Amino acid sequence: MAIIGIVLGVVAIGLFIWLRKEQQMDSDLHSIEVDHIHQGMNALMNDFNHYQVETDRKIAELEKQLEIKTKQLERSQTKLVKDLPKDIRNVIGHIEFARPLDNK
């Protein structure tokens, strides 16, 4: 009976050591997986930050181009409004002094 108790004790100790090694191996695998997830999240964060900075630059550039184009259009419209009375006088002058075509 004592031999059975000793064998069961050795088996229990062996099983305990084996389970402890399995737990340690699972813990190591889990920590490696967490490290990979952390690296992936950092890479994703860096990509997103780069995208935000690039988008902000593009928006600022587009706003600047829009402002320049708006100023150009305002200048051309001001010039048209300024020259409009002169152009109207020229057209009316040609109409007033033109000969009628149906002079029968």
PDB file of N, CA and C in Angstrom:
ATOM      1  N   MET A   1       0.807  -1.174   0.000  1.00  0.00           N
ATOM      2  CA  MET A   1       0.000   0.000   0.000  1.00  0.00           C
ATOM      3  C   MET A   1       0.863   1.256   0.000  1.00  0.00           C
ATOM      4  N   ALA A   2       1.958   1.201   0.693  1.00  0.00           N
ATOM      5  CA  ALA A   2       2.859   2.351   0.754  1.00  0.00           C
ATOM      6  C   ALA A   2       3.463   2.603  -0.617  1.00  0.00           C
ATOM      7  N   ILE A   3       3.722   1.544  -1.361  1.00  0.00           N
ATOM      8  CA  ILE A   3       4.309   1.701  -2.696  1.00  0.00           C
ATOM      9  C   ILE A   3       3.299   2.406  -3.611  1.00  0.00           C
ATOM     10  N   ILE A   4       2.041   2.063  -3.498  1.00  0.00           N
ATOM     11  CA  ILE A   4       1.014   2.703  -4.320  1.00  0.00           C
ATOM     12  C   ILE A   4       0.933   4.189  -3.963  1.00  0.00           C
ATOM     13  N   GLY A   5       1.037   4.523  -2.700  1.00  0.00           N
ATOM     14  CA  GLY A   5       1.011   5.918  -2.253  1.00  0.00           C
ATOM     15  C   GLY A   5       2.210   6.689  -2.785  1.00  0.00           C
ATOM     16  N   ILE A   6       3.386   6.054  -2.770  1.00  0.00           N
ATOM     17  CA  ILE A   6       4.592   6.714  -3.281  1.00  0.00           C
ATOM     18  C   ILE A   6       4.465   6.913  -4.789  1.00  0.00           C
ATOM     19  N   VAL A   7       3.984   5.909  -5.513  1.00  0.00           N
ATOM     20  CA  VAL A   7       3.819   6.022  -6.969  1.00  0.00           C
ATOM     21  C   VAL A   7       2.809   7.112  -7.300  1.00  0.00           C
ATOM     22  N   LEU A   8       1.680   7.119  -6.592  1.00  0.00           N
ATOM     23  CA  LEU A   8       0.687   8.165  -6.834  1.00  0.00           C
ATOM     24  C   LEU A   8       1.247   9.550  -6.506  1.00  0.00           C
ATOM     25  N   GLY A   9       2.059   9.667  -5.469  1.00  0.00           N
ATOM     26  CA  GLY A   9       2.682  10.946  -5.117  1.00  0.00           C
ATOM     27  C   GLY A   9       3.645  11.409  -6.189  1.00  0.00           C
ATOM     28  N   VAL A  10       4.474  10.466  -6.728  1.00  0.00           N
ATOM     29  CA  VAL A  10       5.419  10.814  -7.796  1.00  0.00           C
ATOM     30  C   VAL A  10       4.654  11.206  -9.064  1.00  0.00           C
ATOM     31  N   VAL A  11       3.590  10.468  -9.376  1.00  0.00           N
ATOM     32  CA  VAL A  11       2.780  10.805 -10.556  1.00  0.00           C
ATOM     33  C   VAL A  11       2.146  12.185 -10.376  1.00  0.00           C
ATOM     34  N   ALA A  12       1.650  12.466  -9.195  1.00  0.00           N
ATOM     35  CA  ALA A  12       1.025  13.766  -8.930  1.00  0.00           C
ATOM     36  C   ALA A  12       2.059  14.888  -9.050  1.00  0.00           C
ATOM     37  N   ILE A  13       3.254  14.669  -8.519  1.00  0.00           N
ATOM     38  CA  ILE A  13       4.314  15.686  -8.625  1.00  0.00           C
ATOM     39  C   ILE A  13       4.710  15.875 -10.085  1.00  0.00           C
ATOM     40  N   GLY A  14       4.860  14.773 -10.853  1.00  0.00           N
ATOM     41  CA  GLY A  14       5.194  14.862 -12.273  1.00  0.00           C
ATOM     42  C   GLY A  14       4.103  15.606 -13.047  1.00  0.00           C
ATOM     43  N   LEU A  15       2.841  15.276 -12.753  1.00  0.00           N
ATOM     44  CA  LEU A  15       1.722  15.953 -13.406  1.00  0.00           C
ATOM     45  C   LEU A  15       1.710  17.441 -13.066  1.00  0.00           C
ATOM     46  N   PHE A  16       1.994  17.770 -11.820  1.00  0.00           N
ATOM     47  CA  PHE A  16       2.041  19.169 -11.399  1.00  0.00           C
ATOM     48  C   PHE A  16       3.150  19.909 -12.148  1.00  0.00           C
ATOM     49  N   ILE A  17       4.327  19.310 -12.258  1.00  0.00           N
ATOM     50  CA  ILE A  17       5.450  19.945 -12.979  1.00  0.00           C
ATOM     51  C   ILE A  17       5.109  20.101 -14.455  1.00  0.00           C
ATOM     52  N   TRP A  18       4.497  19.067 -15.051  1.00  0.00           N
ATOM     53  CA  TRP A  18       4.140  19.139 -16.468  1.00  0.00           C
ATOM     54  C   TRP A  18       3.101  20.247 -16.711  1.00  0.00           C
ATOM     55  N   LEU A  19       2.094  20.326 -15.862  1.00  0.00           N
ATOM     56  CA  LEU A  19       1.082  21.369 -16.003  1.00  0.00           C
ATOM     57  C   LEU A  19       1.686  22.761 -15.803  1.00  0.00           C
ATOM     58  N   ARG A  20       2.633  22.869 -14.908  1.00  0.00           N
ATOM     59  CA  ARG A  20       3.303  24.155 -14.664  1.00  0.00           C
ATOM     60  C   ARG A  20       4.080  24.589 -15.918  1.00  0.00           C
ATOM     61  N   LYS A  21       4.756  23.625 -16.576  1.00  0.00           N
ATOM     62  CA  LYS A  21       5.480  23.940 -17.813  1.00  0.00           C
ATOM     63  C   LYS A  21       4.502  24.365 -18.918  1.00  0.00           C
ATOM     64  N   GLU A  22       3.373  23.667 -19.039  1.00  0.00           N
ATOM     65  CA  GLU A  22       2.356  24.022 -20.033  1.00  0.00           C
ATOM     66  C   GLU A  22       1.812  25.429 -19.777  1.00  0.00           C
ATOM     67  N   GLN A  23       1.565  25.720 -18.502  1.00  0.00           N
ATOM     68  CA  GLN A  23       1.060  27.049 -18.153  1.00  0.00           C
ATOM     69  C   GLN A  23       2.094  28.125 -18.489  1.00  0.00           C
ATOM     70  N   GLN A  24       3.356  27.847 -18.202  1.00  0.00           N
ATOM     71  CA  GLN A  24       4.423  28.806 -18.514  1.00  0.00           C
ATOM     72  C   GLN A  24       4.535  29.015 -20.029  1.00  0.00           C
ATOM     73  N   MET A  25       4.419  27.917 -20.805  1.00  0.00           N
ATOM     74  CA  MET A  25       4.504  28.014 -22.260  1.00  0.00           C
ATOM     75  C   MET A  25       3.313  28.811 -22.797  1.00  0.00           C
ATOM     76  N   ASP A  26       2.118  28.563 -22.289  1.00  0.00           N
ATOM     77  CA  ASP A  26       0.944  29.324 -22.708  1.00  0.00           C
ATOM     78  C   ASP A  26       1.088  30.798 -22.349  1.00  0.00           C
ATOM     79  N   SER A  27       1.627  31.076 -21.193  1.00  0.00           N
ATOM     80  CA  SER A  27       1.841  32.449 -20.761  1.00  0.00           C
ATOM     81  C   SER A  27       2.837  33.158 -21.672  1.00  0.00           C
ATOM     82  N   ASP A  28       3.905  32.457 -22.050  1.00  0.00           N
ATOM     83  CA  ASP A  28       4.892  33.037 -22.969  1.00  0.00           C
ATOM     84  C   ASP A  28       4.268  33.327 -24.335  1.00  0.00           C
ATOM     85  N   LEU A  29       3.496  32.376 -24.859  1.00  0.00           N
ATOM     86  CA  LEU A  29       2.828  32.583 -26.144  1.00  0.00           C
ATOM     87  C   LEU A  29       1.863  33.762 -26.079  1.00  0.00           C
ATOM     88  N   HIS A  30       1.154  33.854 -24.968  1.00  0.00           N
ATOM     89  CA  HIS A  30       0.213  34.963 -24.794  1.00  0.00           C
ATOM     90  C   HIS A  30       0.944  36.301 -24.744  1.00  0.00           C
ATOM     91  N   SER A  31       2.058  36.360 -24.026  1.00  0.00           N
ATOM     92  CA  SER A  31       2.805  37.629 -23.944  1.00  0.00           C
ATOM     93  C   SER A  31       3.392  38.009 -25.308  1.00  0.00           C
ATOM     94  N   ILE A  32       3.830  37.018 -26.094  1.00  0.00           N
ATOM     95  CA  ILE A  32       4.335  37.297 -27.441  1.00  0.00           C
ATOM     96  C   ILE A  32       3.213  37.836 -28.323  1.00  0.00           C
ATOM     97  N   GLU A  33       2.032  37.229 -28.205  1.00  0.00           N
ATOM     98  CA  GLU A  33       0.888  37.686 -28.988  1.00  0.00           C
ATOM     99  C   GLU A  33       0.489  39.111 -28.595  1.00  0.00           C
ATOM    100  N   VAL A  34       0.523  39.417 -27.317  1.00  0.00           N
ATOM    101  CA  VAL A  34       0.217  40.775 -26.853  1.00  0.00           C
ATOM    102  C   VAL A  34       1.249  41.763 -27.397  1.00  0.00           C
ATOM    103  N   ASP A  35       2.523  41.378 -27.430  1.00  0.00           N
ATOM    104  CA  ASP A  35       3.560  42.250 -27.993  1.00  0.00           C
ATOM    105  C   ASP A  35       3.310  42.516 -29.473  1.00  0.00           C
ATOM    106  N   HIS A  36       2.919  41.494 -30.220  1.00  0.00           N
ATOM    107  CA  HIS A  36       2.622  41.669 -31.648  1.00  0.00           C
ATOM    108  C   HIS A  36       1.418  42.582 -31.849  1.00  0.00           C
ATOM    109  N   ILE A  37       0.411  42.410 -31.013  1.00  0.00           N
ATOM    110  CA  ILE A  37      -0.765  43.284 -31.098  1.00  0.00           C
ATOM    111  C   ILE A  37      -0.359  44.723 -30.797  1.00  0.00           C
ATOM    112  N   HIS A  38       0.486  44.902 -29.806  1.00  0.00           N
ATOM    113  CA  HIS A  38       0.957  46.243 -29.445  1.00  0.00           C
ATOM    114  C   HIS A  38       1.731  46.881 -30.605  1.00  0.00           C
ATOM    115  N   GLN A  39       2.595  46.107 -31.246  1.00  0.00           N
ATOM    116  CA  GLN A  39       3.341  46.625 -32.399  1.00  0.00           C
ATOM    117  C   GLN A  39       2.398  46.985 -33.542  1.00  0.00           C
ATOM    118  N   GLY A  40       1.405  46.147 -33.787  1.00  0.00           N
ATOM    119  CA  GLY A  40       0.429  46.420 -34.844  1.00  0.00           C
ATOM    120  C   GLY A  40      -0.383  47.673 -34.562  1.00  0.00           C
ATOM    121  N   MET A  41      -0.787  47.840 -33.318  1.00  0.00           N
ATOM    122  CA  MET A  41      -1.550  49.040 -32.957  1.00  0.00           C
ATOM    123  C   MET A  41      -0.685  50.296 -33.094  1.00  0.00           C
ATOM    124  N   ASN A  42       0.580  50.217 -32.710  1.00  0.00           N
ATOM    125  CA  ASN A  42       1.478  51.364 -32.881  1.00  0.00           C
ATOM    126  C   ASN A  42       1.669  51.701 -34.356  1.00  0.00           C
ATOM    127  N   ALA A  43       1.817  50.684 -35.184  1.00  0.00           N
ATOM    128  CA  ALA A  43       1.962  50.928 -36.628  1.00  0.00           C
ATOM    129  C   ALA A  43       0.702  51.565 -37.188  1.00  0.00           C
ATOM    130  N   LEU A  44      -0.459  51.075 -36.780  1.00  0.00           N
ATOM    131  CA  LEU A  44      -1.724  51.642 -37.227  1.00  0.00           C
ATOM    132  C   LEU A  44      -1.872  53.093 -36.768  1.00  0.00           C
ATOM    133  N   MET A  45      -1.470  53.369 -35.531  1.00  0.00           N
ATOM    134  CA  MET A  45      -1.541  54.727 -35.005  1.00  0.00           C
ATOM    135  C   MET A  45      -0.619  55.655 -35.801  1.00  0.00           C
ATOM    136  N   ASN A  46       0.589  55.198 -36.115  1.00  0.00           N
ATOM    137  CA  ASN A  46       1.519  56.007 -36.900  1.00  0.00           C
ATOM    138  C   ASN A  46       0.968  56.281 -38.298  1.00  0.00           C
ATOM    139  N   ASP A  47       0.384  55.260 -38.928  1.00  0.00           N
ATOM    140  CA  ASP A  47      -0.217  55.447 -40.255  1.00  0.00           C
ATOM    141  C   ASP A  47      -1.365  56.450 -40.193  1.00  0.00           C
ATOM    142  N   PHE A  48      -2.198  56.349 -39.171  1.00  0.00           N
ATOM    143  CA  PHE A  48      -3.328  57.255 -39.050  1.00  0.00           C
ATOM    144  C   PHE A  48      -2.862  58.683 -38.806  1.00  0.00           C
ATOM    145  N   ASN A  49      -1.842  58.850 -37.955  1.00  0.00           N
ATOM    146  CA  ASN A  49      -1.304  60.190 -37.710  1.00  0.00           C
ATOM    147  C   ASN A  49      -0.726  60.776 -38.991  1.00  0.00           C
ATOM    148  N   HIS A  50      -0.002  59.951 -39.747  1.00  0.00           N
ATOM    149  CA  HIS A  50       0.567  60.415 -41.018  1.00  0.00           C
ATOM    150  C   HIS A  50      -0.548  60.829 -41.967  1.00  0.00           C
ATOM    151  N   TYR A  51      -1.624  60.055 -42.019  1.00  0.00           N
ATOM    152  CA  TYR A  51      -2.766  60.368 -42.880  1.00  0.00           C
ATOM    153  C   TYR A  51      -3.398  61.697 -42.464  1.00  0.00           C
ATOM    154  N   GLN A  52      -3.554  61.912 -41.156  1.00  0.00           N
ATOM    155  CA  GLN A  52      -4.148  63.160 -40.676  1.00  0.00           C
ATOM    156  C   GLN A  52      -3.285  64.357 -41.048  1.00  0.00           C
ATOM    157  N   VAL A  53      -1.976  64.243 -40.863  1.00  0.00           N
ATOM    158  CA  VAL A  53      -1.073  65.346 -41.191  1.00  0.00           C
ATOM    159  C   VAL A  53      -1.116  65.628 -42.688  1.00  0.00           C
ATOM    160  N   GLU A  54      -1.079  64.577 -43.485  1.00  0.00           N
ATOM    161  CA  GLU A  54      -1.112  64.739 -44.939  1.00  0.00           C
ATOM    162  C   GLU A  54      -2.440  65.366 -45.381  1.00  0.00           C
ATOM    163  N   THR A  55      -3.532  64.937 -44.796  1.00  0.00           N
ATOM    164  CA  THR A  55      -4.836  65.491 -45.139  1.00  0.00           C
ATOM    165  C   THR A  55      -4.922  66.965 -44.745  1.00  0.00           C
ATOM    166  N   ASP A  56      -4.404  67.313 -43.572  1.00  0.00           N
ATOM    167  CA  ASP A  56      -4.412  68.713 -43.154  1.00  0.00           C
ATOM    168  C   ASP A  56      -3.595  69.580 -44.108  1.00  0.00           C
ATOM    169  N   ARG A  57      -2.458  69.071 -44.558  1.00  0.00           N
ATOM    170  CA  ARG A  57      -1.643  69.819 -45.523  1.00  0.00           C
ATOM    171  C   ARG A  57      -2.405  70.026 -46.830  1.00  0.00           C
ATOM    172  N   LYS A  58      -3.047  68.974 -47.314  1.00  0.00           N
ATOM    173  CA  LYS A  58      -3.801  69.085 -48.565  1.00  0.00           C
ATOM    174  C   LYS A  58      -4.950  70.072 -48.426  1.00  0.00           C
ATOM    175  N   ILE A  59      -5.637  70.046 -47.288  1.00  0.00           N
ATOM    176  CA  ILE A  59      -6.743  70.977 -47.063  1.00  0.00           C
ATOM    177  C   ILE A  59      -6.231  72.411 -47.053  1.00  0.00           C
ATOM    178  N   ALA A  60      -5.099  72.651 -46.365  1.00  0.00           N
ATOM    179  CA  ALA A  60      -4.535  74.004 -46.319  1.00  0.00           C
ATOM    180  C   ALA A  60      -4.136  74.466 -47.718  1.00  0.00           C
ATOM    181  N   GLU A  61      -3.541  73.565 -48.499  1.00  0.00           N
ATOM    182  CA  GLU A  61      -3.140  73.922 -49.864  1.00  0.00           C
ATOM    183  C   GLU A  61      -4.360  74.231 -50.729  1.00  0.00           C
ATOM    184  N   LEU A  62      -5.417  73.428 -50.600  1.00  0.00           N
ATOM    185  CA  LEU A  62      -6.630  73.669 -51.377  1.00  0.00           C
ATOM    186  C   LEU A  62      -7.302  74.981 -50.971  1.00  0.00           C
ATOM    187  N   GLU A  63      -7.291  75.291 -49.680  1.00  0.00           N
ATOM    188  CA  GLU A  63      -7.860  76.561 -49.226  1.00  0.00           C
ATOM    189  C   GLU A  63      -7.078  77.735 -49.809  1.00  0.00           C
ATOM    190  N   LYS A  64      -5.753  77.604 -49.844  1.00  0.00           N
ATOM    191  CA  LYS A  64      -4.920  78.659 -50.402  1.00  0.00           C
ATOM    192  C   LYS A  64      -5.204  78.832 -51.891  1.00  0.00           C
ATOM    193  N   GLN A  65      -5.315  77.724 -52.615  1.00  0.00           N
ATOM    194  CA  GLN A  65      -5.615  77.800 -54.044  1.00  0.00           C
ATOM    195  C   GLN A  65      -6.998  78.403 -54.283  1.00  0.00           C
ATOM    196  N   LEU A  66      -7.955  78.048 -53.445  1.00  0.00           N
ATOM    197  CA  LEU A  66      -9.303  78.593 -53.567  1.00  0.00           C
ATOM    198  C   LEU A  66      -9.297  80.100 -53.329  1.00  0.00           C
ATOM    199  N   GLU A  67      -8.549  80.542 -52.332  1.00  0.00           N
ATOM    200  CA  GLU A  67      -8.460  81.974 -52.047  1.00  0.00           C
ATOM    201  C   GLU A  67      -7.824  82.726 -53.216  1.00  0.00           C
ATOM    202  N   ILE A  68      -6.766  82.164 -53.792  1.00  0.00           N
ATOM    203  CA  ILE A  68      -6.106  82.799 -54.933  1.00  0.00           C
ATOM    204  C   ILE A  68      -7.070  82.882 -56.104  1.00  0.00           C
ATOM    205  N   LYS A  69      -7.779  81.803 -56.391  1.00  0.00           N
ATOM    206  CA  LYS A  69      -8.722  81.779 -57.513  1.00  0.00           C
ATOM    207  C   LYS A  69      -9.852  82.772 -57.280  1.00  0.00           C
ATOM    208  N   THR A  70     -10.336  82.868 -56.049  1.00  0.00           N
ATOM    209  CA  THR A  70     -11.401  83.812 -55.726  1.00  0.00           C
ATOM    210  C   THR A  70     -10.946  85.247 -55.953  1.00  0.00           C
ATOM    211  N   LYS A  71      -9.732  85.558 -55.536  1.00  0.00           N
ATOM    212  CA  LYS A  71      -9.201  86.912 -55.741  1.00  0.00           C
ATOM    213  C   LYS A  71      -9.046  87.218 -57.223  1.00  0.00           C
ATOM    214  N   GLN A  72      -8.605  86.233 -58.006  1.00  0.00           N
ATOM    215  CA  GLN A  72      -8.479  86.440 -59.449  1.00  0.00           C
ATOM    216  C   GLN A  72      -9.852  86.724 -60.069  1.00  0.00           C
ATOM    217  N   LEU A  73     -10.854  85.958 -59.668  1.00  0.00           N
ATOM    218  CA  LEU A  73     -12.195  86.163 -60.202  1.00  0.00           C
ATOM    219  C   LEU A  73     -12.755  87.517 -59.782  1.00  0.00           C
ATOM    220  N   GLU A  74     -12.493  87.930 -58.552  1.00  0.00           N
ATOM    221  CA  GLU A  74     -12.956  89.240 -58.101  1.00  0.00           C
ATOM    222  C   GLU A  74     -12.314  90.351 -58.918  1.00  0.00           C
ATOM    223  N   ARG A  75     -11.015  90.210 -59.196  1.00  0.00           N
ATOM    224  CA  ARG A  75     -10.327  91.222 -60.007  1.00  0.00           C
ATOM    225  C   ARG A  75     -10.906  91.286 -61.420  1.00  0.00           C
ATOM    226  N   SER A  76     -11.131  90.125 -62.011  1.00  0.00           N
ATOM    227  CA  SER A  76     -11.667  90.129 -63.375  1.00  0.00           C
ATOM    228  C   SER A  76     -13.093  90.677 -63.396  1.00  0.00           C
ATOM    229  N   GLN A  77     -13.892  90.371 -62.388  1.00  0.00           N
ATOM    230  CA  GLN A  77     -15.249  90.902 -62.320  1.00  0.00           C
ATOM    231  C   GLN A  77     -15.217  92.413 -62.111  1.00  0.00           C
ATOM    232  N   THR A  78     -14.325  92.898 -61.277  1.00  0.00           N
ATOM    233  CA  THR A  78     -14.189  94.336 -61.061  1.00  0.00           C
ATOM    234  C   THR A  78     -13.801  95.029 -62.355  1.00  0.00           C
ATOM    235  N   LYS A  79     -12.903  94.426 -63.100  1.00  0.00           N
ATOM    236  CA  LYS A  79     -12.478  95.004 -64.374  1.00  0.00           C
ATOM    237  C   LYS A  79     -13.646  95.036 -65.360  1.00  0.00           C
ATOM    238  N   LEU A  80     -14.437  93.951 -65.402  1.00  0.00           N
ATOM    239  CA  LEU A  80     -15.588  93.916 -66.298  1.00  0.00           C
ATOM    240  C   LEU A  80     -16.610  94.992 -65.934  1.00  0.00           C
ATOM    241  N   VAL A  81     -16.870  95.132 -64.642  1.00  0.00           N
ATOM    242  CA  VAL A  81     -17.836  96.137 -64.196  1.00  0.00           C
ATOM    243  C   VAL A  81     -17.309  97.534 -64.507  1.00  0.00           C
ATOM    244  N   LYS A  82     -16.011  97.719 -64.358  1.00  0.00           N
ATOM    245  CA  LYS A  82     -15.400  99.017 -64.620  1.00  0.00           C
ATOM    246  C   LYS A  82     -15.465  99.359 -66.121  1.00  0.00           C
ATOM    247  N   ASP A  83     -15.233  98.380 -66.965  1.00  0.00           N
ATOM    248  CA  ASP A  83     -15.213  98.602 -68.418  1.00  0.00           C
ATOM    249  C   ASP A  83     -16.586  98.503 -69.062  1.00  0.00           C
ATOM    250  N   LEU A  84     -17.607  98.086 -68.322  1.00  0.00           N
ATOM    251  CA  LEU A  84     -18.932  97.869 -68.896  1.00  0.00           C
ATOM    252  C   LEU A  84     -19.547  99.143 -69.504  1.00  0.00           C
ATOM    253  N   PRO A  85     -19.544 100.292 -68.847  1.00  0.00           N
ATOM    254  CA  PRO A  85     -20.143 101.477 -69.479  1.00  0.00           C
ATOM    255  C   PRO A  85     -19.462 101.853 -70.802  1.00  0.00           C
ATOM    256  N   LYS A  86     -18.157 101.714 -70.848  1.00  0.00           N
ATOM    257  CA  LYS A  86     -17.429 102.020 -72.086  1.00  0.00           C
ATOM    258  C   LYS A  86     -17.829 101.055 -73.196  1.00  0.00           C
ATOM    259  N   ASP A  87     -17.949  99.786 -72.868  1.00  0.00           N
ATOM    260  CA  ASP A  87     -18.343  98.791 -73.868  1.00  0.00           C
ATOM    261  C   ASP A  87     -19.765  99.044 -74.356  1.00  0.00           C
ATOM    262  N   ILE A  88     -20.655  99.426 -73.442  1.00  0.00           N
ATOM    263  CA  ILE A  88     -22.043  99.715 -73.842  1.00  0.00           C
ATOM    264  C   ILE A  88     -22.072 100.924 -74.776  1.00  0.00           C
ATOM    265  N   ARG A  89     -21.309 101.961 -74.461  1.00  0.00           N
ATOM    266  CA  ARG A  89     -21.258 103.141 -75.332  1.00  0.00           C
ATOM    267  C   ARG A  89     -20.753 102.788 -76.722  1.00  0.00           C
ATOM    268  N   ASN A  90     -19.732 101.956 -76.776  1.00  0.00           N
ATOM    269  CA  ASN A  90     -19.194 101.544 -78.080  1.00  0.00           C
ATOM    270  C   ASN A  90     -20.232 100.804 -78.903  1.00  0.00           C
ATOM    271  N   VAL A  91     -20.960  99.878 -78.273  1.00  0.00           N
ATOM    272  CA  VAL A  91     -21.964  99.098 -78.994  1.00  0.00           C
ATOM    273  C   VAL A  91     -23.111 100.004 -79.439  1.00  0.00           C
ATOM    274  N   ILE A  92     -23.581 100.841 -78.546  1.00  0.00           N
ATOM    275  CA  ILE A  92     -24.691 101.743 -78.894  1.00  0.00           C
ATOM    276  C   ILE A  92     -24.257 102.717 -79.984  1.00  0.00           C
ATOM    277  N   GLY A  93     -23.030 103.180 -79.904  1.00  0.00           N
ATOM    278  CA  GLY A  93     -22.528 104.083 -80.928  1.00  0.00           C
ATOM    279  C   GLY A  93     -22.527 103.432 -82.291  1.00  0.00           C
ATOM    280  N   HIS A  94     -22.148 102.206 -82.397  1.00  0.00           N
ATOM    281  CA  HIS A  94     -22.160 101.485 -83.665  1.00  0.00           C
ATOM    282  C   HIS A  94     -23.579 101.285 -84.172  1.00  0.00           C
ATOM    283  N   ILE A  95     -24.503 101.020 -83.246  1.00  0.00           N
ATOM    284  CA  ILE A  95     -25.889 100.798 -83.642  1.00  0.00           C
ATOM    285  C   ILE A  95     -26.506 102.106 -84.133  1.00  0.00           C
ATOM    286  N   GLU A  96     -26.239 103.222 -83.464  1.00  0.00           N
ATOM    287  CA  GLU A  96     -26.829 104.496 -83.845  1.00  0.00           C
ATOM    288  C   GLU A  96     -26.376 104.969 -85.209  1.00  0.00           C
ATOM    289  N   PHE A  97     -25.131 104.745 -85.527  1.00  0.00           N
ATOM    290  CA  PHE A  97     -24.586 105.253 -86.787  1.00  0.00           C
ATOM    291  C   PHE A  97     -24.588 104.207 -87.896  1.00  0.00           C
ATOM    292  N   ALA A  98     -25.141 103.065 -87.652  1.00  0.00           N
ATOM    293  CA  ALA A  98     -25.180 102.026 -88.688  1.00  0.00           C
ATOM    294  C   ALA A  98     -26.279 102.337 -89.687  1.00  0.00           C
ATOM    295  N   ARG A  99     -26.058 101.885 -90.904  1.00  0.00           N
ATOM    296  CA  ARG A  99     -27.085 102.076 -91.941  1.00  0.00           C
ATOM    297  C   ARG A  99     -28.106 100.947 -91.841  1.00  0.00           C
ATOM    298  N   PRO A 100     -29.347 101.247 -91.978  1.00  0.00           N
ATOM    299  CA  PRO A 100     -30.334 100.174 -91.965  1.00  0.00           C
ATOM    300  C   PRO A 100     -30.159  99.276 -93.187  1.00  0.00           C
ATOM    301  N   LEU A 101     -30.342  97.989 -93.029  1.00  0.00           N
ATOM    302  CA  LEU A 101     -30.148  97.038 -94.120  1.00  0.00           C
ATOM    303  C   LEU A 101     -31.385  96.953 -95.007  1.00  0.00           C
ATOM    304  N   ASP A 102     -32.594  97.173 -94.480  1.00  0.00           N
ATOM    305  CA  ASP A 102     -33.779  97.064 -95.325  1.00  0.00           C
ATOM    306  C   ASP A 102     -34.230  98.475 -95.751  1.00  0.00           C
ATOM    307  N   ASN A 103     -33.442  99.087 -96.486  1.00  0.00           N
ATOM    308  CA  ASN A 103     -33.744 100.410 -97.020  1.00  0.00           C
ATOM    309  C   ASN A 103     -34.331 100.234 -98.424  1.00  0.00           C
ATOM    310  N   LYS A 104     -35.541  99.966 -98.573  1.00  0.00           N
ATOM    311  CA  LYS A 104     -36.109  99.667 -99.877  1.00  0.00           C
ATOM    312  C   LYS A 104     -36.871 100.823-100.407  1.00  0.00           C
TER     313      LYS A 104
END
